Tab-separated table of C-alpha atoms in Angstrom:
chain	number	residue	atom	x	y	z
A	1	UNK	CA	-216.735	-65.523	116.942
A	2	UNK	CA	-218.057	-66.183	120.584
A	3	UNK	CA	-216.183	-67.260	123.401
A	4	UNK	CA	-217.837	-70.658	123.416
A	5	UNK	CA	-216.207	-71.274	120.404
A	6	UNK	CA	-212.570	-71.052	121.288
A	7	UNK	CA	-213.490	-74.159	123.822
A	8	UNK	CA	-212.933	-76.431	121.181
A	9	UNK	CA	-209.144	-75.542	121.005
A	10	UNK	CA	-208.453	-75.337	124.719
A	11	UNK	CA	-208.329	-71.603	125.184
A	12	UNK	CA	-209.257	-70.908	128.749
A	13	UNK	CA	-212.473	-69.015	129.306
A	14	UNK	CA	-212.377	-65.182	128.329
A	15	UNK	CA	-209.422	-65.638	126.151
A	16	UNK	CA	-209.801	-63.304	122.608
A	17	UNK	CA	-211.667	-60.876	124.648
A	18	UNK	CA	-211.897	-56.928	123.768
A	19	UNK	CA	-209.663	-54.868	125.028
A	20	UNK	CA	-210.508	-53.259	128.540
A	21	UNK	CA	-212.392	-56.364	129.520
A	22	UNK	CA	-210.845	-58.457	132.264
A	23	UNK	CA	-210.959	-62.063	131.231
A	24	UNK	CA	-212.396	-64.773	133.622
A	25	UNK	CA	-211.077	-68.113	134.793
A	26	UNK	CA	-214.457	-69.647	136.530
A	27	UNK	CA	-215.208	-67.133	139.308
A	28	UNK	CA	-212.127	-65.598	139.462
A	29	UNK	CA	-211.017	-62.533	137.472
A	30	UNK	CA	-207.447	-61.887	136.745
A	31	UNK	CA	-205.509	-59.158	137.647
A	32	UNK	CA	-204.363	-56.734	135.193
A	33	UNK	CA	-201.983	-54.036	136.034
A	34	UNK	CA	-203.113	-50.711	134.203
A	35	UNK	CA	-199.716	-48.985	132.714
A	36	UNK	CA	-200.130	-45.445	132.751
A	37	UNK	CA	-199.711	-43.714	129.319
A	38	UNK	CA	-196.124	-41.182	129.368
A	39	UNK	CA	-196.719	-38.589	127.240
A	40	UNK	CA	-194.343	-35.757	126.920
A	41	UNK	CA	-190.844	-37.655	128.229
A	42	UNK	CA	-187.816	-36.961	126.545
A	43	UNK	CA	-186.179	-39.745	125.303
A	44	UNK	CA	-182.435	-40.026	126.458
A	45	UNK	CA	-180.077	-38.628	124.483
A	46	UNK	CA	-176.598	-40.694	123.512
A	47	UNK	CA	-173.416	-39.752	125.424
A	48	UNK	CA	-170.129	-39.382	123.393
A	49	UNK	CA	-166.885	-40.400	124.947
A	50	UNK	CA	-164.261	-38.136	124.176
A	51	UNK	CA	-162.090	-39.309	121.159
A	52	UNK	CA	-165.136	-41.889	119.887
A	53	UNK	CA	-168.000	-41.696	117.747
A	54	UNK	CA	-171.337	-41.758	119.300
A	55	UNK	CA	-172.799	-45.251	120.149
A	56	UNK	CA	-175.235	-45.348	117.411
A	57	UNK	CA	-172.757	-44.514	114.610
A	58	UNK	CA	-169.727	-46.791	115.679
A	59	UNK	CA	-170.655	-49.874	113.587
A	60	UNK	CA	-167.937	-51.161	111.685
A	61	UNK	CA	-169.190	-49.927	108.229
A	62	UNK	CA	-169.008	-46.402	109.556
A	63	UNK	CA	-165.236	-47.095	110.889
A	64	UNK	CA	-164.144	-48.687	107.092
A	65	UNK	CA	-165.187	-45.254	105.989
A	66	UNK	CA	-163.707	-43.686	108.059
A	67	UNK	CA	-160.257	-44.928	107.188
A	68	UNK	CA	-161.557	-45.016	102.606
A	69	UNK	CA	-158.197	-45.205	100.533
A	70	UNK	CA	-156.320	-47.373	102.954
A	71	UNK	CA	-154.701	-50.187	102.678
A	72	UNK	CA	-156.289	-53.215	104.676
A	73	UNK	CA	-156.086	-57.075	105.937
A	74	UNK	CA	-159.158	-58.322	106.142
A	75	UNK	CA	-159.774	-62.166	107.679
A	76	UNK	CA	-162.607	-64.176	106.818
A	77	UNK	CA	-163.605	-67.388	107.474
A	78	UNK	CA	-165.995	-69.515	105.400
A	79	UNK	CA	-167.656	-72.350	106.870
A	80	UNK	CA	-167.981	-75.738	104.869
A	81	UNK	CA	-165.668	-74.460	102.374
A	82	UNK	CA	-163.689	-77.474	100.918
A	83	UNK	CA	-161.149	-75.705	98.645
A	84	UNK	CA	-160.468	-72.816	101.475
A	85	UNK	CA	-161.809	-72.067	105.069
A	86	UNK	CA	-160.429	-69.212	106.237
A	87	UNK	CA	-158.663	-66.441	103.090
A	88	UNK	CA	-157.200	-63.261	104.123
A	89	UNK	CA	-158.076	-60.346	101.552
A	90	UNK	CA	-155.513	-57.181	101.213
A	91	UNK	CA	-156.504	-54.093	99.471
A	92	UNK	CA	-157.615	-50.977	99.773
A	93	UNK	CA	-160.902	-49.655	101.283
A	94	UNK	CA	-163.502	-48.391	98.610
A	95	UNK	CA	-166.249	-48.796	100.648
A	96	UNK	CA	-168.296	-50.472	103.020
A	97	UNK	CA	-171.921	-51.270	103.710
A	98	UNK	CA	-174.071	-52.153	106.171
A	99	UNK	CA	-173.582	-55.561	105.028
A	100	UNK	CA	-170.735	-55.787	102.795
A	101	UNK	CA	-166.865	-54.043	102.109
A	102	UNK	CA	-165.304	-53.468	98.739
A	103	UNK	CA	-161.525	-53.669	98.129
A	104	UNK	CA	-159.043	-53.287	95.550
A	105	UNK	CA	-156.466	-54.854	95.263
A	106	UNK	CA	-153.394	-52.589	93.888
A	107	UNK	CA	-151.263	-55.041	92.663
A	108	UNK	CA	-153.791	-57.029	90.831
A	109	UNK	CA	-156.337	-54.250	90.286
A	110	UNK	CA	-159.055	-57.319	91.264
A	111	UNK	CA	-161.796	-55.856	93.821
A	112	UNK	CA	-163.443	-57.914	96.282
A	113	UNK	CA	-166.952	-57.525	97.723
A	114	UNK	CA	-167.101	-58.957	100.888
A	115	UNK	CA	-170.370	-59.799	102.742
A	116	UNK	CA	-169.438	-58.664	106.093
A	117	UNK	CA	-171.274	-62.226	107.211
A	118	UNK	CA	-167.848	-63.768	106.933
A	119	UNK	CA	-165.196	-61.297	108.022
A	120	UNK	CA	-163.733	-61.690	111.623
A	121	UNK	CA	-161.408	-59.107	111.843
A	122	UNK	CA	-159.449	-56.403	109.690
A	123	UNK	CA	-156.113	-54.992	110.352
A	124	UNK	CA	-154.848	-51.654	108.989
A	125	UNK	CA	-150.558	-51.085	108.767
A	126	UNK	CA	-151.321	-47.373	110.044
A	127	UNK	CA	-153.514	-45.373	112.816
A	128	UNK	CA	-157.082	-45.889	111.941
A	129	UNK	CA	-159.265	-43.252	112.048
A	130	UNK	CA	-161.996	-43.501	114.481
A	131	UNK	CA	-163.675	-40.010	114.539
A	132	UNK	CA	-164.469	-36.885	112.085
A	133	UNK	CA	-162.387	-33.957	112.600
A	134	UNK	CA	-163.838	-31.499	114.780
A	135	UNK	CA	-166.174	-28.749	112.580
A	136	UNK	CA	-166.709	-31.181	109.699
A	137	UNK	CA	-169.452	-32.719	109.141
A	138	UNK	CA	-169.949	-36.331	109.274
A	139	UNK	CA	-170.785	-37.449	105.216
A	140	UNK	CA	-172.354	-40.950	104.863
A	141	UNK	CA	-172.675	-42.106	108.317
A	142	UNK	CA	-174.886	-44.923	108.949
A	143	UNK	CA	-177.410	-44.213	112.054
A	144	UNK	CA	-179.829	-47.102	113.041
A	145	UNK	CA	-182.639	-47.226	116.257
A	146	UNK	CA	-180.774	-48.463	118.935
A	147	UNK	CA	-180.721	-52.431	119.929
């Protein structure tokens, strides 16, 4: 498709052209700042706090399993709900997702499966765990690319 064509539309002159051309606006050209290519840089590596988990593995799903097999309070809050708008869940942690938790409930033996969409908070009656024990390895982890 030529250049002529794009007219029509109200492109401006040299729009849609090939890469390493420099498109024109009458007689003037336009600048374009060359980047230059980086090869070989190391990419920076995450720094650990002492007594935390590294930034990419501190999402909440990693900290509910963490803390597996105890007992929770979990608040939620569901918008345009007309029988309830807020429920508060107690249980214990099974598991948890990136995008959900599962608890049981001891007394009832129900379990829940909770998107995490709707939970605000969760409360735990004892110290929660927050990091792996030195020498151990860390089992189902979640990583993601950073934000």
């Amino acid at each position: 498709m030529s250049q002529s064509n794009y007219g029509n539309y109200g492109y401006p002159q040299g729009y849609g052209t090939y890469p390493g051309q420099i498109p024109t606006y009458g007689n003037q050209q336009v600048y374009q700042p060359q980047t230059p290519i980086q090869q070989g840089v190391p990419t920076p590596t995450p720094t650990t706090l002492p007594g935390q988990l590294p930034l990419e593995v501190s999402y909440i799903e990693n900290i509910l399993r963490l803390n597996k097999g105890k007992i929770a309070t979990v608040y939620a809050t569901f918008e345009n709900n007309r029988e309830w708008n807020a429920k508060i869940f107690k249980g214990i942690v099974e598991a948890a997702g990136r995008d959900h938790l599962i608890l049981s409930d001891p007394q009832t033996g129900i379990r829940y499966l909770l998107p995490m969409l709707y939970i605000d908070y969760v409360t735990f009656d004892e110290e929660i765990e927050y990091e792996y024990p030195y020498g151990v390895a860390a089992p189902n982890l979640t990583t993601y690319p950073p934000r």
